[in-house]
Amino acid sequence: MREAFFLALALATGGAGAGWAETAVSAIGDAERGADIWIFCSGCHQIGPDAEIGIGPPLTGIFGRRAASVDGFPYSRSMTRAGRDGLTWTLETLDAYIENPRVLVSGTRMSFDGLEDAGERADLLAFLRVYSDKPSNIPEAAPTARADVPTLPPETLAIVGDRAYGEYLSSECTTCHQRDGSDKGIPSIVLWPEENFVLAMHAYRQKLRPHPVMQMMAGRLTDEEIAALAAYFGSLTP
Amino acid sequence: MTLNRRSFLGASLAAGAALSAPRAIGQARPRVVIVGGGAGGATAARYIAKDSQGAIDVTLIEPTRTYYTCFFSNLYLGGFRDFASIGHSYGALASGYGINVLHDWVIGVDRDARTVTTAAGHTLPYDRLIVSPGIDFVEGSVPGWDISAQNRMPHSWKAGSQTQLLKAQIEAMPEGGVFAMVAPPDPFRCPPGPYERVSMVAHVLKATNPTAKILILDPKASFSKQALFEEGWQRHYAGMVDRIGPDFGGANVSVNPEAMEVDIDGTVEKVDVCNVIPAQKAGRIAEIAGLTDDSGFCPIVPATMQSRMDETVFVLGDATIAGDMPKSGFSANSHAKVAAMQVRAALTGSTAFPAKYSNTCWSLIDTDDGVKVGASYAPTDEKIAKVDGFVSQTGEDAALRKATYEESVGWYAGITADMFG
């Protein structure tokens, strides 16, 4: 599936052909510029052969690794859940996580607001990739060439949700999620900032987030319906 | 909607005659009567009361004061839940939502007069009736068994004392004894339920009576989540579970409750526990009300959950012919939300949004080994049709199975809060 996706991508961008594999690797980004960005990460994360657990988990070999899989690191409940659900760090998922960590993993403890600039993310990913021991597992494509996940045109984010419609639609959510925001085995979805809610639901709809129930539920919601749910759940009083 | 004179009078009279809620003549609100307080009825009552904010008078009629959920009753059999944890009262629906909760049996429905009558002698008028009676058993479907044999050979397919009885019988089995299950033909409540039950019984026996055997007598060629259950039985309970399908006589079974024997296509076996789950039909009141067809279940309008027989009546849950949706508590809860919205729209003019339905069924195979199957549905003219779905895969890792089980525990908390407030 992923191979097919990247092949289609390569064809679409005209990058396919002899020598594509060699050139595409460097097209991820500039590892040297990435090292400058890494400074912001290194307060918490270590990388390299001797990296250990710090405030954050070591990032050596991060590509291809299951989320929340470093033994001994006290991951957040959300990250642990994402790992159990099958989240694996790839070029795509890392890029989305770095762009806005809470879109991919709602309750992550990583206190980093995200890196908006796609070029900077590409450079940082190129830097991280140097320290991954299985570069052959890395999809050979520029992260900036894939659709940014979740790809939301400004007009989608600008949709003003119909709260009343959201209230009706919410009844489908509250079969599992508690309306009072408590978490008894299924995460809270109330009082999220609307934009985060919208981005998270689109991440499920685009199957970037791994959970099959949520992929199915989000898969049949329209942009307007997602906005309506975000408006409703964002407005509940605790 | 405007009330016609007949229903207006009915509402006023009933308020004085039958129910304690005091109400002055002239303030009559449209009345909804809901028959059955399970996943369909309780959810519908709560949503109509909550969303109409007092504009609709809601009466919920349910015989039992404490409702034991069928879902998770297998986990009680397996020792994963205590009995009290699957019991729920109607206190919050009455006190927190202003619902008239009547613990009574509905014994008649007059659809021309728009009234229901109860065993205690009440006659309640309605503007809209919601019928969510669950299932009843088809008489004679397992030769030798009828409801009078339910203490010897429990069905335990309606949760409560039957579930406790079956658990006691399992615990009292002699060493190396035989637990037999007569599985039902399609369609029936909770398609993975019999096989989750077998898993839970095996879990108990493995710990307390490891030489005991489980025999499933099954009229169906295949069943829900079959690959997942068979993989799990092989992994956790190798050699304990034996299933006899229709190829080997599983569809030609009779029982003798007195002798504790089962006859499988002419071969008589002595058994120690026999869980007979008969063929099923809509709860009897649906039939009495004339809402069923030849199948024994109730045809509904897919977009609204209205009865095909009467547009002022809605039918929910296991009693319905719900197209591609399975008979489950999750499905009934999903039906209820669509019906609640339609009822409010009809009686108060609120907006009726397009129907969406969904279902997920979790099953537990052994400790921390949970699986699930689910789908989303949308109405067509003919039926409620499947849109998309998923099912757990064989060979999943232990962490994912544990997460699936933990998710089911969260779902139980979620749906019971959604039903009972």
XYZ file of C-alpha atoms in Angstrom:
659
model
C 0.000 0.000 0.000
C 2.676 2.449 1.027
C 4.880 1.351 -1.838
C 2.036 1.941 -4.227
C 1.431 5.333 -2.704
C 5.025 6.429 -3.099
C 5.274 5.005 -6.570
C 2.238 6.983 -7.577
C 3.795 9.992 -5.960
C 7.051 9.546 -7.801
C 5.249 9.228 -11.100
C 3.108 12.213 -10.366
C 6.055 14.409 -9.545
C 8.053 13.163 -12.505
C 10.755 11.780 -10.251
C 10.675 8.194 -11.459
C 13.480 6.823 -13.565
C 17.061 5.661 -13.389
C 18.919 7.224 -10.513
C 15.740 8.215 -8.738
C 16.590 6.132 -5.669
C 19.966 7.845 -5.214
C 18.737 11.356 -5.678
C 15.542 10.933 -3.710
C 17.438 10.149 -0.519
C 19.046 13.543 -0.450
C 15.731 15.060 -1.480
C 14.373 14.306 2.027
C 16.173 17.428 3.200
C 19.525 18.788 4.245
C 20.920 16.890 7.226
C 23.384 19.658 8.015
C 20.690 22.258 8.276
C 18.723 19.655 10.242
C 21.543 19.512 12.803
C 20.920 23.183 13.534
C 17.260 22.492 14.163
C 18.139 19.461 16.309
C 19.462 21.928 18.905
C 15.834 22.578 19.872
C 15.249 18.868 20.389
C 18.491 18.031 22.185
C 17.379 19.567 25.453
C 15.248 16.472 25.925
C 16.353 13.885 23.339
C 19.725 12.209 22.763
C 20.799 10.626 19.495
C 23.780 8.530 18.370
C 25.331 5.216 19.380
C 25.548 6.108 23.080
C 22.205 7.869 23.406
C 20.282 7.177 26.593
C 16.927 8.008 28.031
C 16.747 11.664 28.990
C 13.689 13.814 29.478
C 12.568 12.204 26.234
C 13.390 8.818 24.718
C 16.584 8.394 22.586
C 15.963 8.842 18.867
C 18.684 6.628 17.459
C 17.056 4.248 15.001
C 13.720 6.012 15.202
C 12.719 5.120 11.627
C 10.765 1.901 11.541
C 10.400 1.820 15.303
C 7.015 1.186 16.950
C 5.800 4.176 18.946
C 6.322 3.904 22.714
C 8.756 1.001 22.372
C 11.854 2.217 24.251
C 12.046 0.030 27.365
C 12.069 1.982 30.589
C 10.748 5.262 29.201
C 7.561 6.459 30.934
C 5.439 7.202 27.895
C 2.150 9.054 28.173
C -0.986 6.962 28.127
C -1.795 8.328 24.684
C 1.571 7.423 23.205
C 1.391 3.953 24.719
C -2.034 3.499 23.217
C -0.872 4.718 19.816
C 1.981 2.219 19.925
C -0.372 -0.618 20.815
C -2.690 0.423 18.052
C 0.172 0.050 15.598
C 1.676 3.510 15.150
C 5.140 3.088 13.641
C 7.584 5.903 12.957
C 8.020 6.412 9.260
C 8.833 9.424 7.180
C 5.130 10.178 6.987
C 4.214 9.699 10.609
C 7.302 11.461 11.984
C 6.669 14.384 9.686
C 3.093 14.684 10.868
C 4.147 14.299 14.504
C 6.792 16.984 14.276
C 4.414 19.279 12.456
C 1.875 19.137 15.259
C 2.481 16.481 17.917
C -0.991 16.625 19.429
C -2.711 16.028 16.128
C -1.124 12.605 15.901
C -0.976 11.712 19.594
C -3.497 13.765 21.534
C -2.094 13.348 25.025
C 1.616 13.254 24.216
C 3.806 14.758 26.910
C 6.300 16.121 24.399
C 6.184 19.840 25.155
C 6.793 20.976 21.612
C 4.268 22.993 19.675
C 5.295 21.761 16.273
C 7.403 22.831 13.360
C 5.277 24.536 10.764
C 7.817 24.946 7.977
C 7.823 21.856 5.758
C 11.379 22.523 4.588
C 12.665 22.680 8.153
C 10.901 19.467 8.975
C 12.465 17.820 5.949
C 15.900 18.952 7.107
C 15.306 17.641 10.622
C 14.057 14.312 9.266
C 17.161 14.034 7.098
C 19.259 14.598 10.240
C 17.331 11.954 12.241
C 17.639 9.517 9.385
C 21.452 9.599 9.591
C 21.101 7.915 12.979
C 18.706 5.210 11.916
C 20.321 1.853 11.386
C 18.053 0.660 8.608
C 18.052 3.378 5.981
C 16.894 0.820 3.434
C 13.534 0.772 5.222
C 13.009 4.453 4.677
C 10.639 5.273 1.882
C 12.610 7.041 -0.787
C 10.704 10.220 -1.260
C 10.735 13.749 -0.092
C 8.345 14.312 2.778
C 7.378 17.590 1.281
C 6.262 15.815 -1.879
C 3.744 13.611 -0.134
C 0.446 15.153 0.744
C 0.906 16.877 4.076
C -1.049 14.764 6.490
C -3.590 15.771 7.329
C -3.835 17.997 4.287
C -6.416 20.612 5.036
C -7.036 23.535 2.778
C -7.677 26.750 4.704
C -11.340 26.681 3.714
C -11.749 23.326 5.458
C -10.266 24.668 8.652
C -12.410 27.765 8.282
C -15.710 25.857 8.284
C -17.824 27.020 11.175
C -19.315 23.920 12.738
C -23.080 23.636 13.260
C -23.226 22.890 16.973
C -26.761 21.470 16.846
C -25.801 19.069 14.093
C -22.694 18.215 16.089
C -24.846 17.392 19.062
C -26.826 14.881 17.048
C -23.706 13.397 15.465
C -22.066 13.223 18.894
C -24.544 10.581 19.955
C -22.592 8.169 17.795
C -19.385 9.062 19.670
C -20.855 8.785 23.135
C -21.627 5.115 22.783
C -17.940 4.757 23.698
C -16.535 8.169 24.717
C -17.793 9.650 27.972
C -19.582 12.951 27.558
C -18.242 14.121 30.931
C -14.698 13.748 29.640
C -13.660 10.874 31.895
C -11.379 8.175 30.511
C -12.323 4.650 31.585
C -10.418 2.906 28.821
C -11.460 5.108 25.905
C -9.905 8.584 25.649
C -11.638 11.871 26.374
C -12.766 13.919 23.380
C -14.359 16.887 25.107
C -13.029 20.444 25.360
C -10.395 20.080 22.679
C -9.496 23.224 20.770
C -11.653 22.944 17.667
C -8.763 23.015 15.231
C -6.989 20.142 16.987
C -10.188 18.116 16.922
C -10.643 18.779 13.220
C -7.037 17.889 12.429
C -7.207 14.707 14.491
C -10.388 13.529 12.775
C -8.909 14.219 9.362
C -5.797 12.302 10.426
C -8.064 9.295 11.086
C -9.969 9.826 7.878
C -6.692 9.797 5.953
C -5.647 6.702 7.948
C -2.578 8.368 9.399
C -3.771 7.574 12.894
C -3.988 3.793 13.188
C -7.161 2.903 15.127
C -9.622 0.904 12.928
C -12.829 1.991 14.708
C -11.873 5.646 14.470
C -10.712 5.308 10.874
C -14.134 3.890 10.049
C -16.081 6.492 11.997
C -14.070 9.410 10.616
C -14.060 7.853 7.155
C -17.700 8.613 6.547
C -17.841 12.071 8.099
C -17.898 15.057 5.782
C -15.770 18.139 6.418
C -18.889 19.888 7.704
C -19.699 17.019 10.035
C -16.195 17.010 11.486
C -16.447 20.752 12.055
C -19.856 20.282 13.678
C -18.490 17.664 16.076
C -15.503 19.859 16.905
C -17.835 22.749 17.667
C -20.060 20.607 19.862
C -17.414 18.742 21.862
C -15.317 21.890 22.166
C -18.218 23.730 23.761
C -19.271 21.296 26.488
C -19.011 22.548 30.017
C -17.119 20.078 32.177
C -47.365 18.780 15.087
C -50.723 19.555 16.561
C -52.366 17.115 18.886
C -55.658 15.759 17.784
C -58.529 15.878 20.214
C -58.440 12.213 21.017
C -54.810 12.054 22.021
C -55.084 15.337 23.900
C -57.936 13.979 26.009
C -56.112 10.729 26.456
C -53.032 12.461 27.722
C -54.977 14.484 30.252
C -56.948 11.551 31.539
C -53.949 9.306 31.852
C -52.044 11.929 33.733
C -54.705 11.897 36.382
C -55.467 8.230 36.315
C -52.286 6.319 35.910
C -49.189 8.240 36.773
C -48.014 10.284 39.647
C -46.701 13.261 37.666
C -49.165 16.042 38.460
C -50.292 18.071 35.507
C -53.013 20.631 35.013
C -55.522 20.177 32.207
C -54.463 22.301 29.279
C -50.756 21.834 29.759
C -50.598 18.465 28.059
C -47.337 17.805 26.345
C -46.975 15.275 23.535
C -46.517 11.830 25.021
C -44.031 9.150 24.158
C -44.381 5.702 25.656
C -41.373 3.396 25.466
C -41.765 -0.339 25.980
C -38.575 -1.998 27.230
C -35.677 -0.462 29.163
C -32.644 -2.048 27.535
C -30.038 -0.667 25.179
C -32.739 0.558 22.777
C -35.484 1.751 25.128
C -33.371 3.317 27.869
C -31.246 5.175 25.320
C -34.315 6.438 23.451
C -35.938 7.602 26.689
C -32.845 9.436 27.809
C -32.209 11.141 24.475
C -35.806 12.262 23.970
C -36.044 13.619 27.507
C -32.621 15.255 27.410
C -32.932 16.836 23.989
C -36.538 17.968 24.219
C -35.845 19.661 27.548
C -39.213 18.895 29.007
C -41.276 19.515 25.870
C -42.136 15.820 25.589
C -43.626 13.629 28.298
C -41.608 10.408 28.328
C -42.768 7.189 29.989
C -40.449 4.187 30.076
C -42.074 0.855 30.949
C -39.711 -1.896 32.059
C -40.554 -4.811 34.363
C -37.232 -5.105 36.166
C -35.951 -2.580 38.685
C -32.366 -3.572 38.119
C -31.439 -4.203 34.517
C -28.634 -6.692 33.900
C -26.927 -6.166 30.575
C -26.547 -9.161 28.302
C -23.327 -7.621 27.027
C -20.536 -8.420 29.510
C -22.694 -11.128 31.159
C -20.287 -13.646 29.614
C -17.463 -11.827 31.393
C -19.329 -12.438 34.620
C -19.452 -16.166 33.750
C -15.700 -16.053 33.153
C -14.999 -14.328 36.453
C -13.879 -11.034 34.884
C -16.794 -9.007 36.277
C -18.869 -9.355 39.402
C -22.628 -9.630 39.023
C -23.362 -6.223 40.522
C -21.139 -4.544 37.927
C -23.506 -5.524 35.100
C -26.632 -4.328 36.951
C -28.087 -0.848 36.443
C -30.996 0.991 38.015
C -33.305 3.531 36.434
C -32.901 6.065 39.224
C -30.957 8.625 37.208
C -33.393 8.457 34.293
C -36.259 9.210 36.659
C -34.631 11.833 38.852
C -32.134 13.424 36.464
C -34.174 13.457 33.255
C -37.795 13.588 34.420
C -38.700 10.299 32.757
C -41.732 8.457 34.165
C -40.226 5.050 34.857
C -42.946 2.448 35.314
C -41.936 -1.027 36.492
C -44.704 -2.989 34.849
C -45.408 -5.355 31.943
C -47.073 -4.125 28.793
C -49.677 -6.710 27.861
C -51.541 -4.973 25.057
C -51.243 -2.246 22.455
C -54.264 -0.652 20.763
C -52.754 1.071 17.755
C -56.099 2.561 16.663
C -56.737 4.165 20.041
C -52.998 4.763 20.536
C -52.890 3.259 23.994
C -50.907 0.582 25.762
C -52.216 -1.469 28.650
C -50.117 -2.966 31.418
C -50.365 -5.977 33.691
C -51.003 -3.673 36.653
C -54.067 -2.327 34.866
C -52.821 1.006 33.566
C -53.904 2.311 30.185
C -51.434 4.830 28.805
C -52.110 6.947 25.722
C -49.290 7.865 23.402
C -48.582 10.154 20.473
C -45.568 8.079 19.538
C -44.835 4.562 20.736
C -41.349 3.064 20.864
C -41.169 -0.713 21.152
C -37.829 -2.175 22.182
C -38.700 -5.566 23.681
C -35.612 -7.598 22.829
C -36.105 -11.255 21.936
C -38.246 -14.193 22.852
C -37.678 -17.852 22.025
C -39.300 -19.816 19.216
C -41.285 -22.613 20.829
C -40.235 -26.098 19.836
C -37.036 -25.009 18.139
C -35.018 -27.382 20.339
C -37.151 -30.546 20.707
C -37.462 -31.560 24.334
C -36.847 -28.051 25.673
C -39.363 -25.441 26.664
C -39.257 -22.547 29.068
C -40.269 -24.809 31.988
C -36.922 -26.602 31.563
C -34.898 -23.419 31.981
C -33.762 -24.318 35.466
C -32.380 -27.697 34.372
C -31.019 -26.402 31.086
C -30.640 -22.632 31.291
C -30.683 -20.405 28.210
C -28.991 -17.496 29.995
C -29.710 -15.454 26.866
C -31.476 -12.791 28.900
C -29.143 -11.681 31.642
C -30.071 -11.942 35.305
C -30.873 -14.952 37.447
C -30.397 -17.228 34.436
C -26.810 -16.037 34.160
C -26.204 -16.698 37.856
C -27.733 -20.144 37.546
C -25.487 -21.098 34.653
C -22.407 -19.903 36.526
C -23.368 -21.998 39.557
C -23.883 -25.053 37.349
C -20.474 -24.611 35.717
C -18.826 -24.346 39.119
C -20.637 -27.488 40.303
C -19.574 -29.631 37.330
C -17.927 -32.921 38.289
C -14.263 -33.375 37.479
C -13.887 -34.171 33.798
C -17.565 -33.384 33.144
C -19.188 -32.164 29.941
C -20.570 -28.667 29.296
C -22.844 -28.703 26.245
C -24.169 -25.699 24.404
C -27.016 -25.905 21.917
C -26.208 -22.891 19.753
C -29.014 -20.988 17.988
C -29.703 -20.663 14.270
C -29.489 -17.226 12.602
C -30.757 -14.620 13.229
C -30.175 -14.279 16.945
C -29.113 -11.807 19.615
C -25.362 -11.164 19.780
C -23.801 -13.225 16.958
C -20.392 -13.707 18.665
C -22.056 -14.274 22.061
C -22.272 -18.087 22.137
C -18.615 -18.375 21.191
C -17.453 -15.760 23.660
C -19.457 -17.714 26.243
C -17.649 -20.914 25.311
C -14.357 -19.032 25.716
C -15.336 -17.808 29.168
C -16.540 -21.246 30.273
C -13.260 -22.725 29.031
C -11.347 -20.064 30.956
C -13.087 -21.131 34.177
C -12.758 -24.855 33.522
C -9.093 -24.617 32.574
C -8.368 -23.246 36.043
C -10.744 -25.369 38.103
C -11.569 -28.489 36.112
C -8.979 -28.903 33.362
C -10.108 -32.351 32.189
C -13.671 -31.106 31.541
C -14.933 -30.871 27.955
C -17.041 -28.342 26.085
C -19.351 -29.518 23.340
C -20.965 -26.997 20.972
C -23.907 -28.302 18.964
C -24.326 -25.806 16.183
C -26.925 -25.699 13.395
C -24.864 -23.050 11.546
C -22.120 -23.861 9.059
C -20.111 -20.813 10.182
C -20.275 -18.122 12.838
C -19.118 -14.637 13.750
C -15.354 -14.120 14.247
C -14.936 -17.862 13.681
C -11.250 -17.754 12.725
C -10.446 -15.614 15.756
C -12.300 -17.859 18.204
C -10.906 -21.083 16.761
C -7.386 -19.695 16.870
C -7.954 -18.602 20.481
C -9.416 -21.946 21.576
C -6.458 -23.738 20.037
C -3.999 -21.399 21.737
C -5.586 -21.192 25.183
C -7.780 -24.249 25.556
C -6.286 -26.912 23.279
C -8.300 -30.120 23.283
C -11.114 -28.778 25.439
C -13.606 -27.396 22.894
C -15.361 -29.571 20.338
C -17.870 -28.086 17.895
C -20.305 -30.249 15.967
C -21.635 -28.337 12.996
C -24.514 -29.235 10.661
C -22.305 -31.626 8.651
C -22.128 -33.932 11.654
C -25.633 -33.571 13.046
C -25.364 -30.220 14.842
C -28.639 -29.146 13.244
C -30.506 -32.261 14.388
C -30.382 -31.979 18.156
C -32.964 -32.711 20.835
C -32.583 -32.629 24.608
C -33.947 -34.471 27.609
C -33.708 -32.106 30.580
C -34.828 -34.737 33.120
C -32.107 -37.183 32.124
C -29.574 -34.419 31.297
C -29.059 -35.932 27.873
C -28.612 -34.517 24.405
C -29.446 -36.460 21.260
C -27.166 -35.514 18.387
C -28.512 -36.950 15.158
C -29.436 -40.201 16.944
C -26.429 -40.447 19.269
C -27.336 -39.834 22.914
C -24.766 -38.130 25.148
C -24.960 -37.632 28.885
C -23.930 -34.104 29.848
C -23.429 -32.259 33.139
C -24.421 -28.743 32.088
C -26.548 -27.938 29.071
C -26.905 -24.341 27.904
C -29.800 -24.329 25.439
C -29.968 -21.160 23.362
C -33.146 -21.596 21.288
C -34.088 -20.000 17.986
C -35.311 -16.440 18.470
C -38.005 -13.997 17.445
C -39.021 -10.485 18.467
C -40.147 -9.985 22.065
C -43.750 -11.130 22.405
C -45.318 -7.685 22.826
C -44.145 -6.814 19.280
C -46.144 -9.735 17.973
C -49.171 -8.839 20.145
C -48.999 -5.287 18.772
C -49.023 -6.621 15.213
C -45.580 -5.274 14.384
C -43.966 -8.545 13.259
C -44.005 -10.266 9.873
C -43.670 -13.953 8.964
C -40.037 -13.945 10.065
C -41.097 -13.247 13.652
C -39.226 -9.945 13.629
C -40.335 -6.385 12.900
C -39.836 -4.715 9.527
C -38.765 -1.073 9.891
C -38.234 1.975 7.684
C -34.428 2.122 7.380
C -34.162 5.910 7.503
C -36.250 6.385 10.650
C -36.728 3.082 12.579
C -40.496 3.498 12.159
C -42.486 0.305 11.972
C -43.529 -0.612 8.425
C -46.923 -1.384 9.964
C -47.571 1.946 11.688
C -45.832 5.286 11.267
C -46.581 6.331 14.835
C -44.673 3.312 16.178
C -40.891 2.879 16.222
C -39.187 -0.447 16.826
C -35.611 -0.754 18.069
C -32.907 -3.304 18.638
C -33.010 -7.081 18.528
C -36.718 -7.162 17.642
C -36.160 -5.469 14.280
C -35.153 -6.598 10.834
C -32.238 -4.185 10.663
C -30.742 -5.189 7.333
C -26.995 -5.696 7.611
C -26.826 -4.714 11.278
C -26.361 -7.496 13.805
C -28.578 -7.851 16.851
C -26.497 -6.214 19.573
C -26.745 -3.710 22.383
C -24.557 -1.354 20.389
C -26.937 -1.610 17.413
C -29.995 -1.000 19.608
C -28.311 2.062 21.115
C -27.598 3.280 17.577
C -31.205 2.679 16.466
C -32.458 4.556 19.524
C -30.619 7.755 18.656
C -32.100 7.846 15.173
C -35.599 7.127 16.498
C -35.261 9.702 19.284
C -34.366 12.370 16.758
C -37.293 11.398 14.508
C -39.752 11.374 17.398
C -38.626 14.809 18.546
C -38.879 16.124 15.018
C -42.415 14.788 14.665
C -43.636 16.093 18.023
C -41.739 19.348 18.477
C -40.593 20.328 14.994
C -36.888 19.960 15.797
C -34.543 19.175 12.910
C -34.325 15.580 11.700
C -30.810 14.950 10.435
C -29.972 12.018 8.154
C -29.657 8.662 9.948
C -26.264 7.128 10.603
C -25.869 3.750 12.246
C -22.888 1.900 13.629
C -21.948 -1.174 15.598
C -18.899 -2.692 17.246
C -18.877 -6.020 19.072
C -15.955 -6.812 21.350
C -15.396 -10.370 22.580
C -13.033 -11.704 25.204
C -11.319 -15.028 24.459
C -9.038 -15.248 27.499
C -7.370 -12.849 29.933
C -6.256 -9.760 27.997
C -7.103 -11.422 24.684
C -9.837 -9.218 23.237
C -11.080 -9.083 19.636
C -13.603 -6.906 17.874
C -15.694 -6.596 14.737
C -17.578 -3.534 13.636
C -19.162 -1.640 10.802
C -20.909 1.561 9.859
C -24.283 1.550 8.131
C -26.572 3.854 6.198
C -30.218 3.519 5.220
C -31.285 2.675 1.673
C -34.888 2.328 0.555
C -34.799 -1.426 1.179
C -32.652 -1.875 4.253
C -29.956 -0.614 6.582
C -26.890 -1.323 4.476
C -23.276 -1.755 5.494
C -20.948 1.072 4.438
C -17.576 0.094 5.866
C -16.243 -2.327 8.427
C -13.301 -3.956 10.153
C -12.491 -7.092 12.111
C -9.563 -8.082 14.330
C -6.993 -10.256 12.595
C -5.645 -13.657 13.581
C -2.054 -13.543 14.804
C -2.287 -10.068 16.348
C 0.297 -9.338 19.038
C -0.552 -9.538 22.729
C -0.290 -5.786 23.294
C -2.962 -5.070 20.673
C -5.274 -7.772 22.074
C -4.864 -6.312 25.558
C -5.587 -2.819 24.230
C -8.715 -4.168 22.527
C -9.929 -5.673 25.792
C -9.239 -2.442 27.697
C -11.125 -0.572 24.995
C -14.122 -2.866 25.525
C -14.113 -2.027 29.220
C -14.158 1.653 28.307
C -16.984 1.028 25.869
C -19.039 -0.713 28.556
C -18.680 2.323 30.808
C -19.570 4.556 27.855
C -22.680 2.773 26.614
C -24.142 2.177 30.070
C -23.701 5.875 30.870
C -25.341 6.614 27.519
C -28.301 4.370 28.418
C -28.859 5.066 32.095
C -27.404 8.555 32.572
